Amino acid sequence: MWKIPLFDLNYDDKESKAALDVINNKWLTTGPKTQEFEKNFSEYLGNNVYSTAVSSCTAALHLALLACGIGAGDEVIISGLTFVACLNMVSITGAIPVLADSKSLYDWNVCSNDIESKITDKTKAVIIVHFAGYPCDMNEIKAITDKYNLILIEDVAHAVGGSYKNEKCGTIGDIGCFSFFSNKNLSVGEGGMITTKNADLHQKFKLLRSHGMTSMTIERHNSRTISYDVVIPGLNYRIDEIRSAIGIEQLKKLDESNLKRQKTVKLYHSLLENINGLIIPWTDDFTDRISSYHIFPVLLPVNADRPNVMEKMKAQGIQTSLHYPAFNQFEHYKNIIEQDLIVANEISSRVLTLPLYPTMTKDDVAYVCNSLKSILG
C-alpha cells in the first residue's frame, strides 16, 4: 500500500535465524535468551544499571509505579505531550495524573519550570519523556526532583541509544522504561525493558513481572528448585524468548541504525527549511546530548488543512501520522483531565509526523519533501 511507510523494520537473516533457533530449542517463555538480552542491555547502557525485560513499555511504566508504592491519592506529574500509556498507567494505579506543558514550539520536551509549578504535598513522582528521541534537560529536572524528594521515571520509549552528558537515557533518573514495539529503534514487535541502579527495586521488578513468584519456570525446568513462594501480588509481564533473541540482534545494530536516522533527519532539515510557516523542532546542535532520532515530526503552517495534507500524501503513497493527539480529545479523559497546556495543545493541533527509518534513501526523503512542498503550495 505504501510507497514510503512511516517506519520500516531494519531486519535481515540474523533476526530470522535468532527466532528460528529459539523455536528449534523448544523453550519459548522467559529463559536464557532473556537473561542474555538483559545482560547485554545493561552493558550497553553502562552506569551500573540493572535491566529487567518485560512485555512492553506500558508494563514497565506500571511496574515502576507499583514498585514505588504509587497509589490512590498520590499525584504523578507527566508530560502533557506523549502517548496515552503514561496517563493510563498513572490512572490505573488510582493516582492522579498532573500534566506539565512542553517547553516551546521548537523543543517539545516537558518544561521543568511547569513541572515545579505543579508540585504539591501529594506529588510522589515525575515521569518525563525524551520526545522523538531528543533527551530532556536532565540536570534541570533532577534538580527539581531531588529538591522535593520525588521519584524520577524516564520514559525512554523514543530514546533508546540517546544520551545526556555522556549518560545513556534511562540511566539518569531512578527508573528507565523502554519500548521495543514494532516502530521503535530497537524493535521486537512487543516488548520493553525496565532499568534501575537500585538493587532492591530491581528485585521488586523481577517479582512483579512474574506473579510475585520467587522462581521462574525455567529454574524449575532445570531442576534448580521444585517449587516457588509468592511474596507479593504480581502480574504476568514476562517477555518471551523469541522476542529476546531478536532483541539481542537488534541491540547490535542500534548505534549504526541511529546514525543512519541522524543523516536522514539532517537531509530533511536541509530540504524543508524554507517552507513558509513550517516549524521543524530541535534544529539546534546540542553539544551535551545525543538524540536517537526516533521520529521526524514537524508543525504545519497555522492555516494548513492537516487532514487534507495527510490524505494527499497518502494518495502519493506516503504514510504520515500524528505524535500525539491531545489527551482532552479522548472520550474517557475529556471531562476528567485538567489541561492548561498552551504549547502542547498547539503542537497537537499542528503536528505531522513524516517517515523515518534506517533504510530510508535520499530519494525517499526527497520524494516526501517534494510532496509536502507541493501540497502546501
Coordinates of C-alpha atoms in Angstrom, one line a residue:
M1 CA 0.0 0.0 0.0
W2 CA 2.7 2.5 0.9
K3 CA 5.5 3.6 -1.4
I4 CA 7.1 5.1 1.7
P5 CA 5.8 3.8 5.0
L6 CA 6.0 5.7 8.3
F7 CA 8.6 3.2 9.5
D8 CA 10.2 0.0 8.3
L9 CA 11.9 -2.8 10.1
N10 CA 15.7 -3.0 10.0
Y11 CA 15.8 -6.8 9.8
D12 CA 17.9 -9.3 7.9
D13 CA 18.6 -13.0 8.2
K14 CA 20.1 -12.6 11.7
E15 CA 16.7 -11.9 13.3
S16 CA 15.2 -14.7 11.3
K17 CA 17.9 -17.1 12.5
A18 CA 17.6 -15.9 16.1
A19 CA 13.9 -16.6 16.1
L20 CA 14.2 -20.0 14.4
D21 CA 17.0 -21.1 16.9
V22 CA 14.6 -20.4 19.8
I23 CA 11.8 -22.5 18.1
N24 CA 14.3 -25.3 17.5
N25 CA 15.5 -25.2 21.1
K26 CA 11.8 -25.6 22.2
W27 CA 11.9 -23.1 25.1
L28 CA 9.7 -20.2 24.4
T29 CA 8.9 -18.3 27.6
T30 CA 11.4 -16.2 29.6
G31 CA 14.7 -18.1 29.8
P32 CA 18.3 -18.0 28.9
K33 CA 17.9 -15.7 25.8
T34 CA 16.0 -13.2 28.0
Q35 CA 18.8 -13.3 30.6
E36 CA 21.4 -12.7 27.8
F37 CA 19.3 -9.8 26.4
E38 CA 19.1 -8.2 29.9
K39 CA 22.8 -8.6 30.4
N40 CA 23.7 -7.2 27.1
F41 CA 21.3 -4.3 27.5
S42 CA 22.8 -3.4 30.9
E43 CA 26.3 -3.5 29.5
Y44 CA 25.2 -1.2 26.6
L45 CA 23.7 1.3 29.0
G46 CA 26.6 1.2 31.5
N47 CA 26.2 3.3 34.7
N48 CA 25.9 0.1 36.8
V49 CA 22.3 -0.4 35.7
Y50 CA 20.1 -3.5 36.2
S51 CA 17.8 -4.4 33.4
T52 CA 14.6 -6.4 33.5
A53 CA 12.9 -7.4 30.3
V54 CA 9.1 -7.1 30.2
S55 CA 6.2 -7.4 27.7
S56 CA 6.0 -3.7 26.8
C57 CA 7.0 -0.2 27.9
T58 CA 3.4 0.1 29.3
A59 CA 4.2 -2.8 31.5
A60 CA 7.5 -1.2 32.6
L61 CA 5.7 2.1 33.5
H62 CA 3.1 0.1 35.5
L63 CA 5.8 -1.8 37.3
A64 CA 7.7 1.4 38.1
L65 CA 4.7 2.9 39.7
L66 CA 3.7 -0.3 41.6
A67 CA 7.3 -0.9 42.9
C68 CA 7.4 2.7 44.2
G69 CA 4.2 2.3 46.1
I70 CA 2.3 4.9 44.0
G71 CA -1.5 4.6 44.6
A72 CA -4.8 6.3 45.5
G73 CA -4.5 10.0 46.4
D74 CA -0.9 10.4 45.2
E75 CA -0.1 12.8 42.3
V76 CA 2.2 12.0 39.5
I77 CA 3.4 14.7 37.1
I78 CA 3.6 13.6 33.5
S79 CA 4.3 15.3 30.2
G80 CA 1.2 16.7 28.6
L81 CA 2.5 15.7 25.1
T82 CA 3.1 12.0 24.9
F83 CA 1.5 8.6 24.2
V84 CA -1.5 7.8 26.3
A85 CA 0.3 5.0 28.2
C86 CA 1.7 7.3 30.8
L87 CA -1.7 8.8 31.5
N88 CA -3.3 5.3 31.6
M89 CA -0.8 3.7 33.9
V90 CA -1.0 6.6 36.4
S91 CA -4.8 6.4 36.3
I92 CA -4.8 2.6 36.7
T93 CA -2.9 2.8 40.0
G94 CA -5.5 5.2 41.4
A95 CA -3.1 8.1 41.4
I96 CA -3.9 11.5 40.0
P97 CA -2.1 12.5 36.8
V98 CA -1.0 16.1 36.6
L99 CA 0.0 17.4 33.2
A100 CA 3.0 19.7 32.6
D101 CA 3.4 21.7 29.4
S102 CA 6.1 21.5 26.7
K103 CA 9.0 23.9 26.6
S104 CA 8.3 25.6 23.2
L105 CA 7.3 25.0 19.6
Y106 CA 11.0 24.3 19.0
D107 CA 11.6 22.0 22.0
W108 CA 8.7 19.7 22.7
N109 CA 10.1 18.1 25.8
V110 CA 8.5 18.8 29.1
C111 CA 9.1 22.3 30.7
S112 CA 11.0 21.9 34.0
N113 CA 9.5 25.2 35.3
D114 CA 6.0 23.9 34.7
I115 CA 6.9 20.7 36.5
E116 CA 7.9 22.6 39.6
S117 CA 4.8 24.8 39.4
K118 CA 2.6 21.7 39.6
I119 CA 4.2 20.1 42.6
T120 CA 2.1 19.8 45.8
D121 CA 2.4 17.9 49.0
K122 CA 0.6 15.0 47.3
T123 CA 3.2 14.7 44.5
K124 CA 5.2 11.5 44.6
A125 CA 6.8 11.1 41.2
V126 CA 7.6 12.7 37.9
I127 CA 7.5 10.8 34.5
I128 CA 9.4 12.6 31.8
V129 CA 9.6 11.6 28.1
H130 CA 12.5 12.1 25.8
F131 CA 10.3 13.2 22.9
A132 CA 11.2 12.0 19.4
G133 CA 14.5 10.7 20.9
Y134 CA 15.8 14.1 22.0
P135 CA 16.9 14.0 25.6
C136 CA 15.3 16.3 28.1
D137 CA 17.5 18.7 30.1
M138 CA 18.0 16.2 32.9
N139 CA 20.1 18.5 35.1
E140 CA 17.2 20.9 35.4
I141 CA 14.7 18.1 36.0
K142 CA 16.8 16.2 38.5
A143 CA 17.5 19.4 40.5
I144 CA 13.7 19.7 40.9
T145 CA 13.0 16.0 41.8
D146 CA 16.0 16.0 44.2
K147 CA 14.8 19.2 45.8
Y148 CA 11.3 17.9 46.5
N149 CA 12.4 14.2 47.1
L150 CA 10.4 12.9 44.2
I151 CA 10.8 9.7 42.2
L152 CA 12.1 10.4 38.7
I153 CA 10.9 7.9 36.0
E154 CA 12.3 8.3 32.5
D155 CA 10.0 7.1 29.6
V156 CA 12.7 6.1 27.1
A157 CA 10.2 4.7 24.5
H158 CA 11.6 7.1 21.9
A159 CA 15.2 7.4 23.1
V160 CA 17.0 4.1 23.2
G161 CA 20.6 4.8 22.4
G162 CA 20.2 8.5 23.2
S163 CA 22.4 10.2 25.8
Y164 CA 22.7 13.3 28.0
K165 CA 26.1 14.5 29.2
N166 CA 27.6 11.0 28.3
E167 CA 25.0 9.2 30.3
K168 CA 22.5 7.0 28.4
C169 CA 18.9 7.9 28.6
G170 CA 17.2 5.6 31.1
T171 CA 20.1 5.6 33.5
I172 CA 19.8 9.1 34.8
G173 CA 16.6 9.1 36.8
D174 CA 15.6 6.5 39.4
I175 CA 13.9 4.2 36.8
G176 CA 14.0 3.9 33.0
C177 CA 11.2 2.4 30.9
F178 CA 12.0 1.3 27.3
S179 CA 9.8 0.2 24.4
F180 CA 10.7 -2.3 21.8
F181 CA 7.4 -2.0 19.9
S182 CA 7.4 -2.6 16.1
N183 CA 8.2 1.0 15.1
K184 CA 10.9 1.6 17.7
N185 CA 14.6 2.0 17.0
L186 CA 15.1 -1.4 18.7
S187 CA 12.2 -3.5 17.5
V188 CA 11.0 -6.9 18.6
G189 CA 7.2 -6.5 17.9
E190 CA 6.0 -6.2 21.5
G191 CA 8.4 -5.8 24.4
G192 CA 10.2 -3.5 26.8
M193 CA 12.8 -3.1 29.5
I194 CA 12.8 -1.5 32.9
T195 CA 16.1 -0.3 34.3
T196 CA 17.4 1.0 37.6
K197 CA 20.6 1.4 39.6
N198 CA 18.7 0.4 42.8
A199 CA 19.2 -3.3 43.6
D200 CA 16.1 -3.5 45.8
L201 CA 13.9 -2.0 43.0
H202 CA 15.4 -4.5 40.5
Q203 CA 14.4 -7.4 42.7
K204 CA 10.9 -5.9 43.0
F205 CA 10.6 -5.6 39.2
K206 CA 11.6 -9.3 38.8
L207 CA 9.0 -10.4 41.3
L208 CA 6.2 -8.1 40.0
R209 CA 6.6 -9.1 36.3
S210 CA 6.0 -12.8 37.2
H211 CA 3.1 -13.1 39.7
G212 CA 5.3 -12.3 42.7
M213 CA 6.9 -15.8 42.4
T214 CA 10.3 -16.4 43.9
S215 CA 11.4 -18.7 41.0
M216 CA 10.8 -18.7 37.2
T217 CA 9.5 -21.7 35.2
I218 CA 13.0 -22.1 33.6
E219 CA 14.5 -22.6 37.0
R220 CA 12.1 -25.4 37.9
H221 CA 12.6 -26.9 34.4
N222 CA 16.3 -27.0 35.0
S223 CA 15.8 -28.6 38.5
R224 CA 17.2 -25.7 40.4
T225 CA 14.1 -25.8 42.6
I226 CA 11.0 -27.9 42.8
S227 CA 8.5 -25.2 43.8
Y228 CA 8.1 -21.4 44.5
D229 CA 6.8 -19.0 47.0
V230 CA 4.7 -15.9 46.3
V231 CA 6.0 -13.0 48.3
I232 CA 4.0 -10.1 46.8
P233 CA 1.0 -9.8 44.4
G234 CA 2.3 -9.7 40.9
L235 CA 1.4 -9.7 37.3
N236 CA 2.3 -11.6 34.1
Y237 CA 4.5 -9.0 32.3
R238 CA 7.1 -11.5 31.1
I239 CA 8.7 -11.3 27.7
D240 CA 9.2 -14.5 25.6
E241 CA 12.5 -16.0 24.2
I242 CA 11.8 -15.2 20.6
R243 CA 11.5 -11.5 21.2
S244 CA 14.5 -11.5 23.5
A245 CA 16.6 -13.3 20.8
I246 CA 15.5 -10.8 18.2
G247 CA 16.3 -8.0 20.7
I248 CA 19.9 -9.3 21.1
E249 CA 20.4 -8.9 17.3
Q250 CA 18.7 -5.5 17.2
L251 CA 20.9 -4.2 20.0
K252 CA 24.0 -5.0 18.0
K253 CA 22.7 -2.8 15.2
L254 CA 21.3 0.1 17.3
D255 CA 24.1 2.6 17.2
E256 CA 24.6 2.2 13.4
S257 CA 20.9 2.4 12.8
N258 CA 20.6 5.6 14.9
L259 CA 23.4 7.2 12.9
K260 CA 21.5 6.4 9.7
R261 CA 18.5 8.1 11.2
Q262 CA 20.5 11.1 12.1
K263 CA 21.7 11.5 8.5
T264 CA 18.1 11.3 7.2
V265 CA 17.0 13.9 9.7
K266 CA 19.7 16.3 8.6
L267 CA 18.6 15.8 5.0
Y268 CA 15.0 16.5 6.0
H269 CA 16.2 19.8 7.6
S270 CA 18.0 20.9 4.5
L271 CA 15.1 20.2 2.2
L272 CA 12.3 21.6 4.3
E273 CA 14.0 24.7 5.9
N274 CA 12.5 27.2 3.5
I275 CA 8.8 26.2 3.7
N276 CA 6.9 29.3 4.9
G277 CA 5.2 28.7 8.2
L278 CA 6.6 25.2 8.7
I279 CA 8.3 24.7 12.1
I280 CA 11.0 22.0 12.5
P281 CA 11.8 21.3 16.2
W282 CA 15.3 20.5 17.5
T283 CA 17.3 22.1 14.7
D284 CA 20.0 23.3 17.1
D285 CA 23.1 21.1 17.6
F286 CA 23.4 20.1 21.2
T287 CA 26.9 19.6 22.5
D288 CA 25.7 17.9 25.7
R289 CA 23.2 15.3 24.3
I290 CA 22.8 12.8 21.5
S291 CA 19.4 12.0 20.0
S292 CA 18.2 8.6 18.9
Y293 CA 16.2 10.3 16.1
H294 CA 13.2 8.1 16.6
I295 CA 10.6 10.1 14.6
F296 CA 10.6 13.2 12.5
P297 CA 7.6 15.4 13.4
V298 CA 7.0 18.9 12.1
L299 CA 4.5 21.7 12.8
L300 CA 2.4 22.5 9.7
P301 CA 1.7 26.2 9.0
V302 CA -1.1 27.6 11.1
N303 CA -3.7 27.7 8.4
A304 CA -2.8 24.3 6.8
D305 CA -5.7 21.8 6.5
R306 CA -3.9 18.8 8.1
P307 CA -6.4 16.1 7.2
N308 CA -6.2 17.2 3.6
V309 CA -2.4 17.2 3.7
M310 CA -2.4 13.7 5.1
E311 CA -4.9 12.5 2.5
K312 CA -3.0 13.9 -0.4
M313 CA 0.3 12.4 0.8
K314 CA -1.5 9.1 1.2
A315 CA -2.6 9.3 -2.4
Q316 CA 1.1 9.6 -3.3
G317 CA 1.9 6.5 -1.3
I318 CA 3.4 8.4 1.7
Q319 CA 2.3 7.3 5.2
T320 CA 2.1 10.0 7.9
S321 CA 1.0 10.1 11.5
L322 CA 0.3 12.4 14.5
H323 CA 2.5 12.4 17.6
Y324 CA 0.3 13.0 19.6
P325 CA -3.4 13.9 19.9
A326 CA -4.1 16.0 22.9
F327 CA -5.4 14.0 25.9
N328 CA -8.6 16.0 26.1
Q329 CA -9.6 14.7 22.7
F330 CA -10.0 11.2 24.0
E331 CA -13.6 10.3 25.1
H332 CA -12.5 8.8 28.5
Y333 CA -10.4 11.8 29.5
K334 CA -12.0 14.8 28.0
N335 CA -14.1 15.6 31.1
I336 CA -11.7 14.4 33.9
I337 CA -8.3 15.8 32.9
E338 CA -7.5 19.4 33.6
Q339 CA -5.3 20.6 30.7
D340 CA -3.8 24.1 30.9
L341 CA -1.2 23.2 28.2
I342 CA -0.8 26.2 25.8
V343 CA 2.3 24.9 24.0
A344 CA 1.4 21.1 24.0
N345 CA -2.1 21.8 22.7
E346 CA -0.7 24.0 19.9
I347 CA 1.7 21.2 18.9
S348 CA -1.0 18.6 19.0
S349 CA -3.2 20.7 16.7
R350 CA -0.5 21.2 14.1
V351 CA 1.9 18.2 14.3
L352 CA 2.5 16.0 11.3
T353 CA 5.0 13.1 11.6
L354 CA 6.9 12.2 8.4
P355 CA 8.5 8.8 7.6
L356 CA 11.8 8.0 9.2
Y357 CA 13.7 4.7 9.3
P358 CA 17.3 3.5 8.9
T359 CA 16.9 2.1 5.4
M360 CA 15.3 5.2 4.0
T361 CA 17.2 6.5 0.9
K362 CA 18.0 10.1 -0.2
D363 CA 15.5 9.7 -3.0
D364 CA 12.8 8.6 -0.5
V365 CA 13.4 11.7 1.6
A366 CA 13.3 14.0 -1.5
Y367 CA 10.1 12.4 -2.6
V368 CA 8.4 13.0 0.8
C369 CA 9.7 16.6 0.9
N370 CA 8.7 17.4 -2.6
S371 CA 5.2 16.0 -1.9
L372 CA 4.8 18.2 1.2
K373 CA 6.1 21.3 -0.6
S374 CA 3.7 20.8 -3.5
I375 CA 0.7 20.2 -1.2
L376 CA 1.5 23.3 0.9
G377 CA 2.0 25.4 -2.2

